[in-house]
Amino acid sequence: MSRFNHKSTLALAMLIAMGAVSTADAQDKLKIAAGQRGNYDTGITEIGSRLGIYKKHGLEVEVLWTQGSGETQQAVISNSVDVGISLGSLSVMGAFSKGAPIRVIGAQMTGAQDLYWYVKADSPIKSIKDTEGKSIAFSTVGASTHSIVLQFVRNMQPKARAVATGSPPSTLTQVMSGQVDVGWAAPRSASSRSKRKRSASSRLATTPRSRPRPCV
Amino acid sequence: MRLIGVNAATLKAKKPQLERYMKAYRETIDILWQEQGLKEFADWIKMPLERVRTARDKFFPKEGVNPDKVHGIDELIKEAINNKALAAPLTKAQVDELFQVIPR
């Protein structure tokens, strides 16, 4: 073999090797929007990423946390993210019916047993029926918390006001500062804050059962 | 009922990636209801393991996060109309277009 051919062959082999390495390392990237960082159900993608499960399937995922499903839905509709986690079903259907380019590829949470509403310990509110003239929190417009609160207002206390307060930590701040009368949360966020602030603790007002419907 | 959603264009352009995403999602669910996943979650959010276990066991039944099926679509449509999210029921064609669950 001539010197030229030998060098050419070696250079070609190196290029092929570099190409093979690049191909093996390349992973498809997906951006995921999810609300309520810290909830067990919305943390599935994050944990899968940390455990290398997505990498095993040739995916690199980036999770972007939102204040709630209203924001997540907007990110999906605007194509800013590839997947939206924990979208409110009623809002999705409403947006779709108006022509929004949104499609459902799976159920994220069936039932609402992870959600609860609470008040400050010294609040005179003992149940939803005591909320005449008061404000009841939900995360973002179109979220499942919004649907539940609308049912509270429609079926149990028409003179209460539904107020968007964002995430559970943001909501807790607003409850404790008196900006909203009844807060919403899911396990972990409120309980951790309540434990730290024993002198300003909250108590449970109500919890919906497995389907979003008025509570007693 | 809360959902996993994508843009219609993404579903068209990235279907294989989304199928792999959902496969990994289901695998992660299995692990999160085992000790390894529970510990990883507790480490991530920096909370005591037993508190995370209590929250998971009391409030997040594993079957509740199963992505395989959107339950009660007819009831959801009625609720959407009651809440004025929908002006009229979705047709079957619309339901089929909206709900394209990636199978296991």
GROMACS .gro file of C-alpha atoms in nm:
model
  320
    1MET     CA    1   0.000   0.000   0.000
    2SER     CA    2   0.139   0.347  -0.087
    3ARG     CA    3   0.205   0.604   0.189
    4PHE     CA    4  -0.084   0.816   0.056
    5ASN     CA    5  -0.329   0.528   0.068
    6HIS     CA    6  -0.215   0.427   0.417
    7LYS     CA    7  -0.258   0.782   0.552
    8SER     CA    8  -0.590   0.821   0.375
    9THR     CA    9  -0.713   0.494   0.516
   10LEU     CA   10  -0.603   0.594   0.866
   11ALA     CA   11  -0.769   0.937   0.835
   12LEU     CA   12  -1.088   0.776   0.707
   13ALA     CA   13  -1.087   0.527   0.994
   14MET     CA   14  -1.048   0.811   1.244
   15LEU     CA   15  -1.335   1.004   1.085
   16ILE     CA   16  -1.556   0.698   1.097
   17ALA     CA   17  -1.464   0.639   1.461
   18MET     CA   18  -1.543   1.003   1.546
   19GLY     CA   19  -1.873   0.977   1.365
   20ALA     CA   20  -1.961   0.655   1.546
   21VAL     CA   21  -1.880   0.812   1.884
   22SER     CA   22  -2.089   1.122   1.802
   23THR     CA   23  -2.383   0.909   1.698
   24ALA     CA   24  -2.367   0.698   2.015
   25ASP     CA   25  -2.355   1.009   2.239
   26ALA     CA   26  -2.639   1.200   2.067
   27GLN     CA   27  -2.966   1.191   2.260
   28ASP     CA   28  -3.297   1.335   2.155
   29LYS     CA   29  -3.387   1.632   2.370
   30LEU     CA   30  -3.732   1.700   2.509
   31LYS     CA   31  -3.847   1.999   2.713
   32ILE     CA   32  -4.108   1.917   2.974
   33ALA     CA   33  -4.323   2.173   3.156
   34ALA     CA   34  -4.476   2.068   3.487
   35GLY     CA   35  -4.641   2.248   3.774
   36GLN     CA   36  -4.598   2.207   4.148
   37ARG     CA   37  -4.237   2.111   4.189
   38GLY     CA   38  -4.214   1.872   4.482
   39ASN     CA   39  -4.539   1.683   4.426
   40TYR     CA   40  -4.495   1.311   4.387
   41ASP     CA   41  -4.703   1.289   4.071
   42THR     CA   42  -4.546   1.579   3.883
   43GLY     CA   43  -4.194   1.472   3.978
   44ILE     CA   44  -4.198   1.155   3.769
   45THR     CA   45  -3.996   1.298   3.480
   46GLU     CA   46  -3.743   1.460   3.711
   47ILE     CA   47  -3.683   1.137   3.900
   48GLY     CA   48  -3.665   0.935   3.578
   49SER     CA   49  -3.399   1.175   3.456
   50ARG     CA   50  -3.202   1.154   3.780
   51LEU     CA   51  -3.210   0.774   3.771
   52GLY     CA   52  -3.093   0.761   3.408
   53ILE     CA   53  -3.413   0.602   3.280
   54TYR     CA   54  -3.468   0.857   3.007
   55LYS     CA   55  -3.102   0.836   2.905
   56LYS     CA   56  -3.146   0.462   2.867
   57HIS     CA   57  -3.417   0.536   2.613
   58GLY     CA   58  -3.201   0.783   2.424
   59LEU     CA   59  -3.363   1.093   2.568
   60GLU     CA   60  -3.230   1.398   2.744
   61VAL     CA   61  -3.515   1.571   2.927
   62GLU     CA   62  -3.519   1.921   3.070
   63VAL     CA   63  -3.797   1.994   3.320
   64LEU     CA   64  -3.926   2.350   3.346
   65TRP     CA   65  -4.143   2.420   3.651
   66THR     CA   66  -4.454   2.636   3.626
   67GLN     CA   67  -4.700   2.789   3.872
   68GLY     CA   68  -4.978   2.560   3.755
   69SER     CA   69  -5.154   2.397   3.465
   70GLY     CA   70  -5.265   2.727   3.309
   71GLU     CA   71  -4.901   2.820   3.251
   72THR     CA   72  -4.814   2.466   3.147
   73GLN     CA   73  -5.094   2.461   2.893
   74GLN     CA   74  -4.980   2.791   2.745
   75ALA     CA   75  -4.629   2.653   2.705
   76VAL     CA   76  -4.768   2.353   2.518
   77ILE     CA   77  -4.996   2.556   2.292
   78SER     CA   78  -4.717   2.799   2.204
   79ASN     CA   79  -4.488   2.502   2.135
   80SER     CA   80  -4.236   2.631   2.386
   81VAL     CA   81  -4.213   2.285   2.537
   82ASP     CA   82  -4.255   1.937   2.398
   83VAL     CA   83  -4.468   1.791   2.678
   84GLY     CA   84  -4.693   1.946   2.943
   85ILE     CA   85  -4.753   1.754   3.265
   86SER     CA   86  -5.059   1.788   3.486
   87LEU     CA   87  -5.289   1.981   3.256
   88GLY     CA   88  -5.645   2.054   3.371
   89SER     CA   89  -5.877   1.840   3.161
   90LEU     CA   90  -6.156   2.095   3.133
   91SER     CA   91  -5.921   2.368   3.018
   92VAL     CA   92  -5.756   2.137   2.765
   93MET     CA   93  -6.094   2.050   2.614
   94GLY     CA   94  -6.195   2.416   2.609
   95ALA     CA   95  -5.876   2.524   2.436
   96PHE     CA   96  -5.899   2.240   2.186
   97SER     CA   97  -6.260   2.327   2.102
   98LYS     CA   98  -6.143   2.679   2.014
   99GLY     CA   99  -5.880   2.546   1.776
  100ALA     CA  100  -5.573   2.531   2.003
  101PRO     CA  101  -5.320   2.278   1.873
  102ILE     CA  102  -5.318   2.063   2.186
  103ARG     CA  103  -5.340   1.684   2.205
  104VAL     CA  104  -5.347   1.442   2.496
  105ILE     CA  105  -5.100   1.154   2.501
  106GLY     CA  106  -5.177   1.018   2.847
  107ALA     CA  107  -5.355   1.055   3.177
  108GLN     CA  108  -5.140   1.220   3.444
  109MET     CA  109  -5.355   1.194   3.756
  110THR     CA  110  -5.696   1.031   3.792
  111GLY     CA  111  -5.885   1.176   4.087
  112ALA     CA  112  -5.798   1.468   4.312
  113GLN     CA  113  -5.717   1.292   4.639
  114ASP     CA  114  -5.385   1.476   4.654
  115LEU     CA  115  -5.543   1.821   4.682
  116TYR     CA  116  -5.672   1.991   4.994
  117TRP     CA  117  -5.789   2.333   5.107
  118TYR     CA  118  -5.692   2.488   5.438
  119VAL     CA  119  -5.721   2.798   5.652
  120LYS     CA  120  -5.518   2.965   5.924
  121ALA     CA  121  -5.563   2.806   6.265
  122ASP     CA  122  -5.739   3.113   6.402
  123SER     CA  123  -5.974   3.148   6.104
  124PRO     CA  124  -6.348   3.143   6.180
  125ILE     CA  125  -6.398   2.930   5.867
  126LYS     CA  126  -6.475   2.568   5.959
  127SER     CA  127  -6.600   2.447   5.620
  128ILE     CA  128  -6.660   2.572   5.268
  129LYS     CA  129  -7.011   2.679   5.371
  130ASP     CA  130  -6.854   2.943   5.599
  131THR     CA  131  -6.686   3.121   5.308
  132GLU     CA  132  -6.957   3.375   5.224
  133GLY     CA  133  -6.777   3.687   5.108
  134LYS     CA  134  -6.442   3.514   5.142
  135SER     CA  135  -6.178   3.416   4.889
  136ILE     CA  136  -6.086   3.057   4.799
  137ALA     CA  137  -5.757   2.987   4.622
  138PHE     CA  138  -5.679   2.786   4.313
  139SER     CA  139  -5.351   2.765   4.120
  140THR     CA  140  -5.407   2.902   3.768
  141VAL     CA  141  -5.708   2.951   3.543
  142GLY     CA  142  -5.808   2.624   3.381
  143ALA     CA  143  -5.630   2.401   3.633
  144SER     CA  144  -5.804   2.119   3.813
  145THR     CA  145  -5.791   2.327   4.133
  146HIS     CA  146  -5.984   2.594   3.946
  147SER     CA  147  -6.251   2.344   3.842
  148ILE     CA  148  -6.285   2.219   4.199
  149VAL     CA  149  -6.317   2.568   4.346
  150LEU     CA  150  -6.576   2.662   4.085
  151GLN     CA  151  -6.776   2.361   4.201
  152PHE     CA  152  -6.736   2.468   4.564
  153VAL     CA  153  -6.871   2.813   4.472
  154ARG     CA  154  -7.149   2.688   4.247
  155ASN     CA  155  -7.277   2.412   4.471
  156MET     CA  156  -7.188   2.515   4.825
  157GLN     CA  157  -7.124   2.887   4.865
  158PRO     CA  158  -7.216   3.111   4.570
  159LYS     CA  159  -7.099   3.419   4.759
  160ALA     CA  160  -6.738   3.305   4.781
  161ARG     CA  161  -6.475   3.427   4.536
  162ALA     CA  162  -6.231   3.207   4.347
  163VAL     CA  163  -5.882   3.362   4.339
  164ALA     CA  164  -5.575   3.246   4.144
  165THR     CA  165  -5.278   3.220   4.378
  166GLY     CA  166  -5.025   3.008   4.190
  167SER     CA  167  -4.818   2.734   4.351
  168PRO     CA  168  -4.871   2.591   4.701
  169PRO     CA  169  -4.578   2.786   4.851
  170SER     CA  170  -4.704   3.109   4.696
  171THR     CA  171  -5.055   3.029   4.818
  172LEU     CA  172  -4.937   2.959   5.172
  173THR     CA  173  -4.768   3.299   5.185
  174GLN     CA  174  -5.090   3.464   5.073
  175VAL     CA  175  -5.297   3.276   5.331
  176MET     CA  176  -5.061   3.358   5.615
  177SER     CA  177  -5.048   3.725   5.516
  178GLY     CA  178  -5.426   3.744   5.492
  179GLN     CA  179  -5.446   3.808   5.118
  180VAL     CA  180  -5.662   3.501   5.064
  181ASP     CA  181  -5.888   3.329   5.314
  182VAL     CA  182  -5.872   2.963   5.205
  183GLY     CA  183  -5.555   2.821   5.052
  184TRP     CA  184  -5.498   2.514   4.842
  185ALA     CA  185  -5.210   2.267   4.858
  186ALA     CA  186  -5.094   1.918   4.781
  187PRO     CA  187  -4.892   1.706   5.025
  188ARG     CA  188  -4.535   1.813   5.108
  189SER     CA  189  -4.534   2.188   5.040
  190ALA     CA  190  -4.782   2.315   5.301
  191SER     CA  191  -4.699   2.048   5.555
  192SER     CA  192  -4.330   2.138   5.550
  193ARG     CA  193  -4.402   2.508   5.598
  194SER     CA  194  -4.658   2.436   5.872
  195LYS     CA  195  -4.406   2.229   6.061
  196ARG     CA  196  -4.156   2.514   6.056
  197LYS     CA  197  -4.408   2.779   6.158
  198ARG     CA  198  -4.584   2.618   6.450
  199SER     CA  199  -4.702   2.953   6.582
  200ALA     CA  200  -4.882   3.031   6.255
  201SER     CA  201  -5.010   2.686   6.167
  202SER     CA  202  -5.289   2.603   5.930
  203ARG     CA  203  -5.565   2.351   5.960
  204LEU     CA  204  -5.757   2.151   5.715
  205ALA     CA  205  -6.080   2.297   5.587
  206THR     CA  206  -6.179   2.036   5.335
  207THR     CA  207  -6.056   1.769   5.100
  208PRO     CA  208  -6.227   1.659   4.783
  209ARG     CA  209  -6.283   1.289   4.733
  210SER     CA  210  -6.162   1.089   4.440
  211ARG     CA  211  -6.338   1.300   4.176
  212PRO     CA  212  -6.347   1.681   4.174
  213ARG     CA  213  -6.686   1.749   4.334
  214PRO     CA  214  -6.819   1.959   4.617
  215CYS     CA  215  -6.713   1.857   4.963
  216VAL     CA  216  -6.906   1.847   5.285
  217MET     CA  217  -5.849   1.428   3.591
  218ARG     CA  218  -5.516   1.582   3.494
  219LEU     CA  219  -5.350   1.511   3.163
  220ILE     CA  220  -5.022   1.483   2.974
  221GLY     CA  221  -5.043   1.703   2.666
  222VAL     CA  222  -4.837   1.799   2.364
  223ASN     CA  223  -4.864   2.041   2.077
  224ALA     CA  224  -5.022   1.885   1.767
  225ALA     CA  225  -4.711   1.970   1.564
  226THR     CA  226  -4.488   1.799   1.820
  227LEU     CA  227  -4.703   1.485   1.811
  228LYS     CA  228  -4.658   1.476   1.435
  229ALA     CA  229  -4.285   1.557   1.428
  230LYS     CA  230  -4.162   1.372   1.738
  231LYS     CA  231  -4.391   1.070   1.774
  232PRO     CA  232  -4.100   0.821   1.818
  233GLN     CA  233  -3.940   1.039   2.086
  234LEU     CA  234  -4.273   1.078   2.264
  235GLU     CA  235  -4.325   0.702   2.256
  236ARG     CA  236  -3.986   0.656   2.422
  237TYR     CA  237  -4.068   0.933   2.669
  238MET     CA  238  -4.387   0.754   2.775
  239LYS     CA  239  -4.207   0.421   2.800
  240ALA     CA  240  -3.952   0.579   3.035
  241TYR     CA  241  -4.234   0.757   3.222
  242ARG     CA  242  -4.406   0.426   3.292
  243GLU     CA  243  -4.081   0.265   3.404
  244THR     CA  244  -4.018   0.554   3.641
  245ILE     CA  245  -4.364   0.515   3.793
  246ASP     CA  246  -4.284   0.154   3.878
  247ILE     CA  247  -3.960   0.261   4.045
  248LEU     CA  248  -4.120   0.549   4.234
  249TRP     CA  249  -4.345   0.300   4.408
  250GLN     CA  250  -4.038   0.104   4.518
  251GLU     CA  251  -3.783   0.200   4.782
  252GLN     CA  252  -3.521   0.320   4.532
  253GLY     CA  253  -3.755   0.573   4.376
  254LEU     CA  254  -3.885   0.691   4.710
  255LYS     CA  255  -3.530   0.758   4.835
  256GLU     CA  256  -3.436   0.940   4.513
  257PHE     CA  257  -3.744   1.159   4.546
  258ALA     CA  258  -3.673   1.238   4.912
  259ASP     CA  259  -3.314   1.329   4.822
  260TRP     CA  260  -3.430   1.552   4.540
  261ILE     CA  261  -3.674   1.757   4.744
  262LYS     CA  262  -3.461   1.733   5.058
  263MET     CA  263  -3.731   1.597   5.285
  264PRO     CA  264  -3.722   1.310   5.534
  265LEU     CA  265  -3.785   0.975   5.372
  266GLU     CA  266  -4.069   0.878   5.604
  267ARG     CA  267  -4.257   1.203   5.543
  268VAL     CA  268  -4.234   1.149   5.167
  269ARG     CA  269  -4.348   0.790   5.216
  270THR     CA  270  -4.650   0.906   5.414
  271ALA     CA  271  -4.741   1.164   5.152
  272ARG     CA  272  -4.706   0.911   4.872
  273ASP     CA  273  -4.899   0.633   5.045
  274LYS     CA  274  -5.182   0.854   5.168
  275PHE     CA  275  -5.230   1.083   4.873
  276PHE     CA  276  -5.081   0.930   4.560
  277PRO     CA  277  -5.211   0.581   4.483
  278LYS     CA  278  -4.999   0.425   4.211
  279GLU     CA  279  -5.302   0.348   4.000
  280GLY     CA  280  -5.390   0.717   4.008
  281VAL     CA  281  -5.083   0.809   3.803
  282ASN     CA  282  -5.127   0.532   3.547
  283PRO     CA  283  -5.116   0.714   3.211
  284ASP     CA  284  -5.276   0.434   3.009
  285LYS     CA  285  -5.632   0.565   2.998
  286VAL     CA  286  -5.820   0.893   3.036
  287HIS     CA  287  -6.119   0.787   3.243
  288GLY     CA  288  -6.467   0.933   3.229
  289ILE     CA  289  -6.436   1.144   2.914
  290ASP     CA  290  -6.815   1.179   2.883
  291GLU     CA  291  -6.839   1.302   3.242
  292LEU     CA  292  -6.551   1.541   3.187
  293ILE     CA  293  -6.728   1.686   2.884
  294LYS     CA  294  -7.044   1.742   3.092
  295GLU     CA  295  -6.836   1.910   3.362
  296ALA     CA  296  -6.666   2.127   3.103
  297ILE     CA  297  -7.004   2.243   2.973
  298ASN     CA  298  -7.127   2.312   3.330
  299ASN     CA  299  -6.814   2.515   3.397
  300LYS     CA  300  -6.852   2.693   3.062
  301ALA     CA  301  -6.516   2.561   2.939
  302LEU     CA  302  -6.705   2.403   2.649
  303ALA     CA  303  -6.998   2.560   2.462
  304ALA     CA  304  -7.117   2.222   2.330
  305PRO     CA  305  -7.021   1.855   2.362
  306LEU     CA  306  -6.720   1.738   2.165
  307THR     CA  307  -6.809   1.510   1.874
  308LYS     CA  308  -6.663   1.161   1.854
  309ALA     CA  309  -6.424   1.280   1.584
  310GLN     CA  310  -6.308   1.562   1.811
  311VAL     CA  311  -6.262   1.327   2.105
  312ASP     CA  312  -6.057   1.093   1.887
  313GLU     CA  313  -5.846   1.382   1.763
  314LEU     CA  314  -5.786   1.530   2.107
  315PHE     CA  315  -5.720   1.211   2.301
  316GLN     CA  316  -5.436   1.018   2.136
  317VAL     CA  317  -5.301   0.822   2.432
  318ILE     CA  318  -4.969   0.657   2.352
  319PRO     CA  319  -5.026   0.291   2.442
  320ARG     CA  320  -4.807   0.086   2.674
   0.00000   0.00000   0.00000
